[in-house]
């Protein structure tokens, strides 16, 4: 099997990682008992392992290469053993007595597991079956290194474990032996003569774009020198998770009244939740509104399913200083409209585009500096992750909820990830465990913010 060089942005995520700042994405999928008997823990483990082993990308590991200097490549793990990656954890009986207790126990345990960096030298992913009471709900925690995939690509990879996708791909039978992975075509990094002219022109355009983004990045970073960034903290290396559920119909009703997009509404909900949470904690509101980094996919609809990360981002001031929920929404919508007019390839938020233009050696030695600079650019990550619209299940048990989880940047204490499944918007909150021990309260504040926006609408 050939090798495939890590793209520059993938390499950046690989080298940004440290023990206190693991760079993996996550998702906590919660399943309800199906119409038939719930598969036992061992049966679930075997089913999950069979399906994961049949996904070619999950058999690839990262290794250093001689050229380009400082680079790395994906290569097949010749000693791949899925049992190193798929494990089963049983909650204590007291934490599995009912659904609320199960969710609290599963979320706490998932936080502890998210603290642990993925083992290098192996394919960078892990899955855990979190069991509860017999014939009760269970959960699956998925961890994928950010070098392996961005949010959209992670969904495409992780979807292979579900009954509906696995059966189409021919890996739906529990206990079936894991087939050999199909060879992954190597990325061409030695162009032929006909490509040289086109690559040279493209490189000039890339360098011009990188210069513009870099200048915007410097300007934006200087703004934060006036005061300490909001939501910053010295990292303790611990992780705490919390979840929240918003009614999708309510979000859509607010969106129809306000205009804009559902994502505008959700960003405003995050801003309002932060304001409520800070006031409830007795904290003074920050002198300057915190800034969110809002990732934007650079994948084109209907385009090829490119591996690795294809990201840019917008910067957005979250108007926590504005007391009126409706005015907060208007401010968010206006700022996002301006971001979209400029496009995802311009401005300081396009730092990922800049990273995609840097040579491998710069990522290897510049990662610590880049990690420390993140807190000067933004205060909180707020990302939306798309899910398939169809109903999903595992072992005949329907998926009830899926809470996405984003990694924490160095020096920051909170990341927010949102997704929509069925009739619910599900929010996954990841925080430094010591900096924000009351994370569950922030989830409740998000639900309160939706209720406040609805209260301002005329009766239907």
Coordinates of C-alpha atoms in Angstrom, one line a residue:
X1 CA 0.0 0.0 0.0
X2 CA 1.3 3.5 -0.8
X3 CA 1.8 6.3 1.5
X4 CA 0.0 9.7 1.5
X5 CA 1.6 12.8 2.8
X6 CA -0.2 14.8 5.5
X7 CA -1.5 18.0 4.1
X8 CA 0.0 21.1 5.8
X9 CA -3.1 21.8 8.0
X10 CA -3.2 18.1 9.1
X11 CA 0.4 18.3 10.0
X12 CA -0.3 21.5 12.0
X13 CA -2.9 19.7 14.1
X14 CA -0.5 16.7 14.6
X15 CA 2.3 18.9 16.0
X16 CA 0.0 21.2 18.0
X17 CA -0.8 18.4 20.3
X18 CA 0.7 18.0 23.8
X19 CA -0.3 15.9 26.8
X20 CA -2.3 18.8 28.3
X21 CA -3.8 19.7 24.9
X22 CA -4.9 16.6 23.0
X23 CA -6.0 17.4 19.5
X24 CA -8.8 14.9 19.0
X25 CA -12.4 15.5 18.0
X26 CA -15.0 13.5 19.8
X27 CA -18.7 12.5 19.8
X28 CA -20.8 10.9 22.5
X29 CA -23.5 8.8 20.8
X30 CA -26.4 7.7 23.1
X31 CA -28.6 4.7 22.1
X32 CA -32.0 3.6 23.4
X33 CA -33.1 0.0 23.7
X34 CA -34.6 -1.2 20.4
X35 CA -37.7 -3.3 19.7
X36 CA -35.6 -6.5 20.2
X37 CA -33.2 -7.4 23.0
X38 CA -30.3 -5.1 23.6
X39 CA -27.0 -6.7 22.5
X40 CA -24.7 -7.5 25.4
X41 CA -21.5 -5.6 26.0
X42 CA -19.3 -8.2 24.3
X43 CA -21.7 -8.4 21.3
X44 CA -21.6 -4.6 20.9
X45 CA -17.9 -4.6 21.2
X46 CA -17.5 -7.2 18.5
X47 CA -20.0 -5.4 16.2
X48 CA -18.3 -2.0 16.7
X49 CA -14.8 -3.5 16.1
X50 CA -15.9 -5.3 13.0
X51 CA -17.3 -2.2 11.4
X52 CA -14.5 0.1 12.5
X53 CA -11.8 -2.4 11.2
X54 CA -13.5 -2.4 7.8
X55 CA -13.1 1.4 7.3
X56 CA -9.8 1.8 5.4
X57 CA -9.0 5.2 6.9
X58 CA -9.0 3.8 10.4
X59 CA -6.1 1.4 9.6
X60 CA -3.7 4.3 8.8
X61 CA -1.1 5.6 11.1
X62 CA 1.3 8.6 10.9
X63 CA 5.0 8.1 10.3
X64 CA 7.8 10.6 9.7
X65 CA 9.3 10.9 6.2
X66 CA 12.7 12.1 5.0
X67 CA 11.1 14.4 2.3
X68 CA 9.7 16.9 2.6
X69 CA 11.9 17.9 5.6
X70 CA 9.7 17.9 8.7
X71 CA 6.9 16.1 6.9
X72 CA 4.9 13.1 7.8
X73 CA 2.7 10.6 5.9
X74 CA -0.2 8.2 6.4
X75 CA 0.7 4.6 5.9
X76 CA -1.1 1.3 6.6
X77 CA -0.5 -0.2 10.0
X78 CA 0.8 -3.6 9.1
X79 CA 0.2 -4.8 12.7
X80 CA -3.3 -3.3 13.0
X81 CA -5.4 -4.8 15.7
X82 CA -8.8 -3.3 16.2
X83 CA -8.9 -4.5 19.8
X84 CA -6.3 -1.9 20.7
X85 CA -8.8 0.8 19.6
X86 CA -12.3 -0.5 20.7
X87 CA -12.8 -0.9 24.4
X88 CA -15.8 -1.5 26.7
X89 CA -16.4 0.4 30.0
X90 CA -19.2 -0.4 32.4
X91 CA -20.7 2.3 34.6
X92 CA -21.1 1.6 38.3
X93 CA -24.5 0.3 39.2
X94 CA -25.4 3.5 40.9
X95 CA -24.8 5.5 37.7
X96 CA -26.9 3.2 35.6
X97 CA -30.1 3.0 37.5
X98 CA -32.2 5.3 35.3
X99 CA -31.7 7.4 32.2
X100 CA -30.8 10.6 34.0
X101 CA -28.2 8.8 36.1
X102 CA -26.9 7.0 33.1
X103 CA -26.4 10.2 31.1
X104 CA -24.7 11.9 34.1
X105 CA -22.4 8.9 34.5
X106 CA -21.6 8.6 30.8
X107 CA -20.9 12.3 30.4
X108 CA -18.6 12.3 33.4
X109 CA -16.7 9.2 32.2
X110 CA -16.5 10.6 28.6
X111 CA -14.8 13.7 30.1
X112 CA -12.2 11.6 31.8
X113 CA -11.6 9.6 28.5
X114 CA -11.3 12.8 26.5
X115 CA -8.4 13.9 28.7
X116 CA -6.2 11.1 27.4
X117 CA -4.2 11.8 24.3
X118 CA -4.4 9.1 21.6
X119 CA -1.4 6.8 21.5
X120 CA 1.1 7.8 18.8
X121 CA 2.5 5.1 16.6
X122 CA -1.0 3.6 16.1
X123 CA -3.9 4.7 13.9
X124 CA -5.0 7.8 15.9
X125 CA -8.6 6.9 17.0
X126 CA -10.4 5.2 19.8
X127 CA -13.9 4.1 20.5
X128 CA -15.5 3.1 23.9
X129 CA -18.7 1.3 24.5
X130 CA -20.1 2.8 27.7
X131 CA -22.6 0.3 29.2
X132 CA -25.3 0.8 31.7
X133 CA -28.1 -1.4 33.1
X134 CA -29.0 -4.5 31.1
X135 CA -31.6 -3.7 28.5
X136 CA -31.1 0.0 29.2
X137 CA -29.5 2.8 27.2
X138 CA -25.8 2.7 26.3
X139 CA -23.4 5.1 24.7
X140 CA -20.4 5.0 22.3
X141 CA -17.6 7.6 22.7
X142 CA -15.6 8.2 19.5
X143 CA -12.3 9.9 19.5
X144 CA -10.6 10.9 16.1
X145 CA -7.4 12.9 15.9
X146 CA -8.0 16.3 14.1
X147 CA -5.1 15.4 11.8
X148 CA -7.2 12.5 10.5
X149 CA -10.3 14.5 9.7
X150 CA -12.2 17.8 10.1
X151 CA -15.8 17.7 11.4
X152 CA -17.5 16.8 8.1
X153 CA -14.9 14.1 7.3
X154 CA -15.1 12.7 10.9
X155 CA -18.9 12.3 10.4
X156 CA -18.3 10.5 7.1
X157 CA -15.8 8.1 8.8
X158 CA -17.7 7.6 12.0
X159 CA -21.0 7.0 10.1
X160 CA -19.6 3.6 9.1
X161 CA -20.4 2.1 12.5
X162 CA -24.2 2.6 12.1
X163 CA -26.4 -0.2 10.9
X164 CA -27.8 1.7 7.9
X165 CA -24.4 2.8 6.5
X166 CA -22.6 -0.4 7.3
X167 CA -25.2 -2.6 5.6
X168 CA -24.9 -0.6 2.4
X169 CA -21.1 -0.9 2.6
X170 CA -21.3 -4.7 3.1
X171 CA -20.1 -4.7 6.7
X172 CA -23.4 -5.0 8.5
X173 CA -23.1 -8.6 9.9
X174 CA -22.2 -8.8 13.6
X175 CA -19.1 -10.9 14.1
X176 CA -18.2 -10.9 10.4
X177 CA -14.4 -10.9 10.0
X178 CA -12.8 -7.6 9.2
X179 CA -11.9 -7.5 5.5
X180 CA -8.7 -6.1 4.2
X181 CA -8.7 -2.4 3.8
X182 CA -8.8 -1.1 0.2
X183 CA -5.5 0.6 -0.7
X184 CA -5.6 4.3 -0.2
X185 CA -4.2 6.0 -3.3
X186 CA -1.0 8.0 -2.5
X187 CA -1.2 11.8 -2.8
X188 CA 1.0 12.9 -5.7
X189 CA 3.7 15.1 -4.4
X190 CA 6.1 14.8 -7.3
X191 CA 4.4 16.6 -10.2
X192 CA 5.0 15.8 -13.8
X193 CA 6.3 18.5 -16.3
X194 CA 2.8 19.5 -17.5
X195 CA 1.8 20.3 -13.9
X196 CA 4.8 22.5 -13.0
X197 CA 3.5 25.7 -14.7
X198 CA 0.0 25.4 -13.2
X199 CA 1.4 24.6 -9.7
X200 CA 3.8 27.6 -9.9
X201 CA 0.9 29.9 -10.7
X202 CA -1.3 28.4 -8.0
X203 CA 1.6 28.8 -5.5
X204 CA 1.9 32.5 -6.3
X205 CA -1.8 32.9 -5.7
X206 CA -1.6 31.0 -2.5
X207 CA 1.3 33.1 -1.2
X208 CA -0.7 36.3 -2.0
X209 CA -3.7 34.9 -0.1
X210 CA -1.4 33.8 2.8
X211 CA 0.1 37.3 3.0
X212 CA -3.3 38.9 3.2
X213 CA -4.5 36.5 5.9
X214 CA -1.2 36.9 7.8
X215 CA -1.6 40.7 7.8
X216 CA -5.2 40.4 9.0
X217 CA -4.1 38.0 11.7
X218 CA -1.5 40.4 13.1
X219 CA -4.1 43.3 13.1
X220 CA -6.7 41.2 14.9
X221 CA -4.2 39.8 17.5
X222 CA -3.1 43.3 18.5
X223 CA -6.6 44.2 19.5
X224 CA -6.5 41.7 22.4
X225 CA -3.4 43.3 23.9
X226 CA -5.6 45.8 25.7
X227 CA -6.8 43.3 28.2
X228 CA -6.8 39.7 29.2
X229 CA -8.7 37.4 26.8
X230 CA -12.1 36.2 28.1
X231 CA -12.5 32.5 29.0
X232 CA -8.8 32.0 29.2
X233 CA -7.2 29.7 31.8
X234 CA -4.0 28.0 32.6
X235 CA -4.5 24.4 31.4
X236 CA -4.9 21.8 34.1
X237 CA -5.0 19.0 31.6
X238 CA -8.4 17.9 32.8
X239 CA -11.6 17.8 30.8
X240 CA -15.2 18.2 31.8
X241 CA -18.1 17.6 29.5
X242 CA -21.7 18.8 29.5
X243 CA -24.6 18.5 27.1
X244 CA -27.7 20.5 26.2
X245 CA -30.7 19.9 24.0
X246 CA -32.6 22.6 22.1
X247 CA -35.9 22.1 20.4
X248 CA -35.3 22.5 16.6
X249 CA -38.8 23.7 15.9
X250 CA -38.2 26.6 18.3
X251 CA -34.9 27.5 16.7
X252 CA -36.5 27.5 13.3
X253 CA -39.4 29.6 14.5
X254 CA -36.9 32.2 15.8
X255 CA -35.0 32.1 12.5
X256 CA -38.2 32.7 10.4
X257 CA -39.0 35.7 12.5
X258 CA -35.5 37.2 12.5
X259 CA -34.2 36.2 9.1
X260 CA -30.7 34.9 8.5
X261 CA -29.8 31.3 9.2
X262 CA -30.4 28.8 11.9
X263 CA -26.7 29.0 12.6
X264 CA -27.1 32.7 13.3
X265 CA -29.7 31.9 15.9
X266 CA -27.5 29.2 17.5
X267 CA -24.5 31.6 17.7
X268 CA -26.8 34.2 19.4
X269 CA -28.0 31.5 21.8
X270 CA -24.3 30.8 22.7
X271 CA -23.7 34.5 23.3
X272 CA -26.8 34.8 25.5
X273 CA -26.0 31.6 27.4
X274 CA -22.5 33.0 28.2
X275 CA -24.0 36.2 29.4
X276 CA -26.5 34.5 31.7
X277 CA -23.9 32.1 33.0
X278 CA -21.4 34.8 33.8
X279 CA -24.0 36.8 35.7
X280 CA -25.3 33.8 37.6
X281 CA -21.7 33.1 38.7
X282 CA -21.5 36.7 40.0
X283 CA -18.7 37.5 37.5
X284 CA -18.4 40.9 35.9
X285 CA -19.0 40.9 32.2
X286 CA -15.7 41.2 30.2
X287 CA -14.7 44.7 29.1
X288 CA -14.6 43.5 25.5
X289 CA -17.0 40.9 24.0
X290 CA -15.4 37.5 23.7
X291 CA -14.5 36.4 20.2
X292 CA -15.6 33.1 18.7
X293 CA -13.7 31.2 16.0
X294 CA -16.4 29.7 13.8
X295 CA -15.0 27.0 11.5
X296 CA -16.2 27.0 7.9
X297 CA -15.8 24.0 5.6
X298 CA -14.0 24.5 2.3
X299 CA -15.5 21.3 0.9
X300 CA -17.7 22.0 -2.1
X301 CA -21.1 20.3 -2.2
X302 CA -20.9 17.4 -4.6
X303 CA -17.1 17.6 -4.8
X304 CA -14.6 14.8 -4.2
X305 CA -14.4 13.4 -0.7
X306 CA -10.9 14.7 -0.1
X307 CA -9.1 13.3 3.0
X308 CA -7.8 15.4 5.8
X309 CA -8.9 18.9 6.8
X310 CA -10.5 21.4 4.5
X311 CA -11.2 24.3 6.8
X312 CA -11.3 28.1 7.1
X313 CA -13.1 30.1 9.8
X314 CA -14.8 33.4 10.6
X315 CA -14.1 35.5 13.7
X316 CA -17.3 36.7 15.5
X317 CA -17.7 39.0 18.5
X318 CA -20.2 37.4 20.8
X319 CA -22.3 40.3 22.1
X320 CA -22.5 39.3 25.8
X321 CA -22.6 42.9 26.8
X322 CA -25.9 43.4 25.1
X323 CA -28.8 42.8 27.6
X324 CA -31.6 42.4 25.0
X325 CA -31.8 38.8 23.5
X326 CA -33.2 40.1 20.2
X327 CA -30.5 42.8 19.8
X328 CA -27.9 40.1 20.4
X329 CA -29.4 38.1 17.6
X330 CA -29.4 41.1 15.3
X331 CA -25.8 41.8 16.1
X332 CA -24.7 38.2 15.4
X333 CA -26.6 38.2 12.1
X334 CA -25.1 41.4 11.0
X335 CA -21.6 40.3 11.9
X336 CA -22.0 36.9 10.1
X337 CA -23.4 38.7 7.0
X338 CA -20.2 40.7 6.9
X339 CA -18.1 37.6 7.3
X340 CA -19.9 35.9 4.5
X341 CA -19.6 38.9 2.2
X342 CA -15.8 38.9 2.7
X343 CA -15.7 35.1 2.2
X344 CA -14.0 32.3 4.1
X345 CA -10.6 32.9 2.5
X346 CA -10.0 36.4 3.8
X347 CA -9.5 37.9 7.2
X348 CA -7.9 36.7 10.4
X349 CA -10.4 33.9 10.9
X350 CA -8.8 32.2 7.8
X351 CA -5.8 31.2 9.9
X352 CA -6.3 27.6 8.8
X353 CA -5.8 28.8 5.2
X354 CA -2.6 30.4 6.3
X355 CA -1.5 27.2 7.9
X356 CA -2.2 25.3 4.7
X357 CA 0.5 27.4 2.9
X358 CA 3.3 26.9 5.4
X359 CA 6.1 24.3 4.7
X360 CA 6.3 21.1 6.8
X361 CA 9.4 22.3 8.8
X362 CA 7.5 25.4 9.9
X363 CA 4.8 23.3 11.4
X364 CA 7.2 20.9 13.2
X365 CA 9.1 23.7 14.9
X366 CA 6.5 26.5 15.0
X367 CA 3.6 24.5 16.6
X368 CA 4.3 25.6 20.2
X369 CA 4.3 29.3 19.1
X370 CA 1.1 28.8 17.1
X371 CA -0.6 27.1 20.1
X372 CA 0.3 29.9 22.5
X373 CA -0.9 32.5 20.0
X374 CA -4.4 31.1 19.7
X375 CA -5.6 32.8 22.9
X376 CA -4.6 36.2 21.3
X377 CA -6.9 35.6 18.3
X378 CA -10.1 34.1 19.8
X379 CA -11.6 33.2 23.1
X380 CA -13.9 30.3 22.4
X381 CA -14.4 27.8 19.5
X382 CA -18.0 27.4 18.3
X383 CA -18.5 24.8 15.6
X384 CA -21.5 23.2 13.9
X385 CA -21.2 19.6 12.7
X386 CA -23.7 18.2 10.1
X387 CA -25.2 14.8 10.6
X388 CA -27.1 12.5 8.2
X389 CA -30.8 13.3 8.2
X390 CA -31.9 9.7 8.3
X391 CA -32.6 7.8 11.5
X392 CA -29.6 5.8 12.7
X393 CA -29.1 2.8 14.9
X394 CA -26.4 0.4 16.2
X395 CA -27.2 -3.3 16.7
X396 CA -30.9 -2.5 16.2
X397 CA -30.8 0.1 19.0
X398 CA -31.9 3.6 17.7
X399 CA -29.6 6.6 18.1
X400 CA -31.2 8.9 20.6
X401 CA -28.7 11.7 20.6
X402 CA -25.2 12.6 19.4
X403 CA -23.2 15.3 21.2
X404 CA -20.1 16.5 19.2
X405 CA -17.0 17.6 21.1
X406 CA -14.2 19.9 19.9
X407 CA -10.6 20.1 21.2
X408 CA -9.5 23.0 23.5
X409 CA -6.9 25.4 22.2
X410 CA -4.0 26.1 24.5
X411 CA -4.8 28.7 27.2
X412 CA -8.6 28.4 26.6
X413 CA -11.2 26.9 28.8
X414 CA -14.2 26.3 26.6
X415 CA -15.2 24.8 23.2
X416 CA -18.8 24.5 22.0
X417 CA -20.0 22.1 19.3
X418 CA -23.5 21.8 17.9
X419 CA -25.3 19.4 15.7
X420 CA -28.9 18.6 14.6
X421 CA -30.4 15.1 14.8
X422 CA -34.1 14.5 14.4
X423 CA -36.1 17.2 16.1
X424 CA -33.3 18.4 18.4
X425 CA -30.2 20.6 18.3
X426 CA -27.6 18.8 20.5
X427 CA -24.8 20.8 22.1
X428 CA -21.6 19.3 23.4
X429 CA -19.6 21.5 25.8
X430 CA -15.9 20.8 26.5
X431 CA -14.1 22.7 29.2
X432 CA -11.0 22.6 31.3
X433 CA -12.2 20.7 34.4
X434 CA -10.7 23.0 37.0
X435 CA -11.3 26.3 35.2
X436 CA -15.1 25.6 34.6
X437 CA -16.4 23.0 37.1
X438 CA -20.0 24.3 36.7
X439 CA -20.3 23.5 33.0
X440 CA -23.7 22.0 33.3
X441 CA -25.1 25.4 34.3
X442 CA -24.0 26.8 30.9
X443 CA -26.0 24.1 29.2
X444 CA -29.1 25.1 31.1
X445 CA -28.4 28.8 30.2
X446 CA -28.6 27.9 26.5
X447 CA -32.0 26.4 27.0
X448 CA -33.1 29.5 28.9
X449 CA -31.9 31.8 26.1
X450 CA -34.0 30.0 23.5
X451 CA -37.0 30.4 25.8
X452 CA -36.2 34.1 26.2
X453 CA -36.1 34.6 22.4
X454 CA -39.4 32.8 21.9
X455 CA -41.0 34.9 24.6
X456 CA -40.2 38.0 22.5
X457 CA -42.1 36.7 19.5
X458 CA -45.7 37.5 18.8
X459 CA -48.1 34.6 19.6
X460 CA -48.5 32.3 16.6

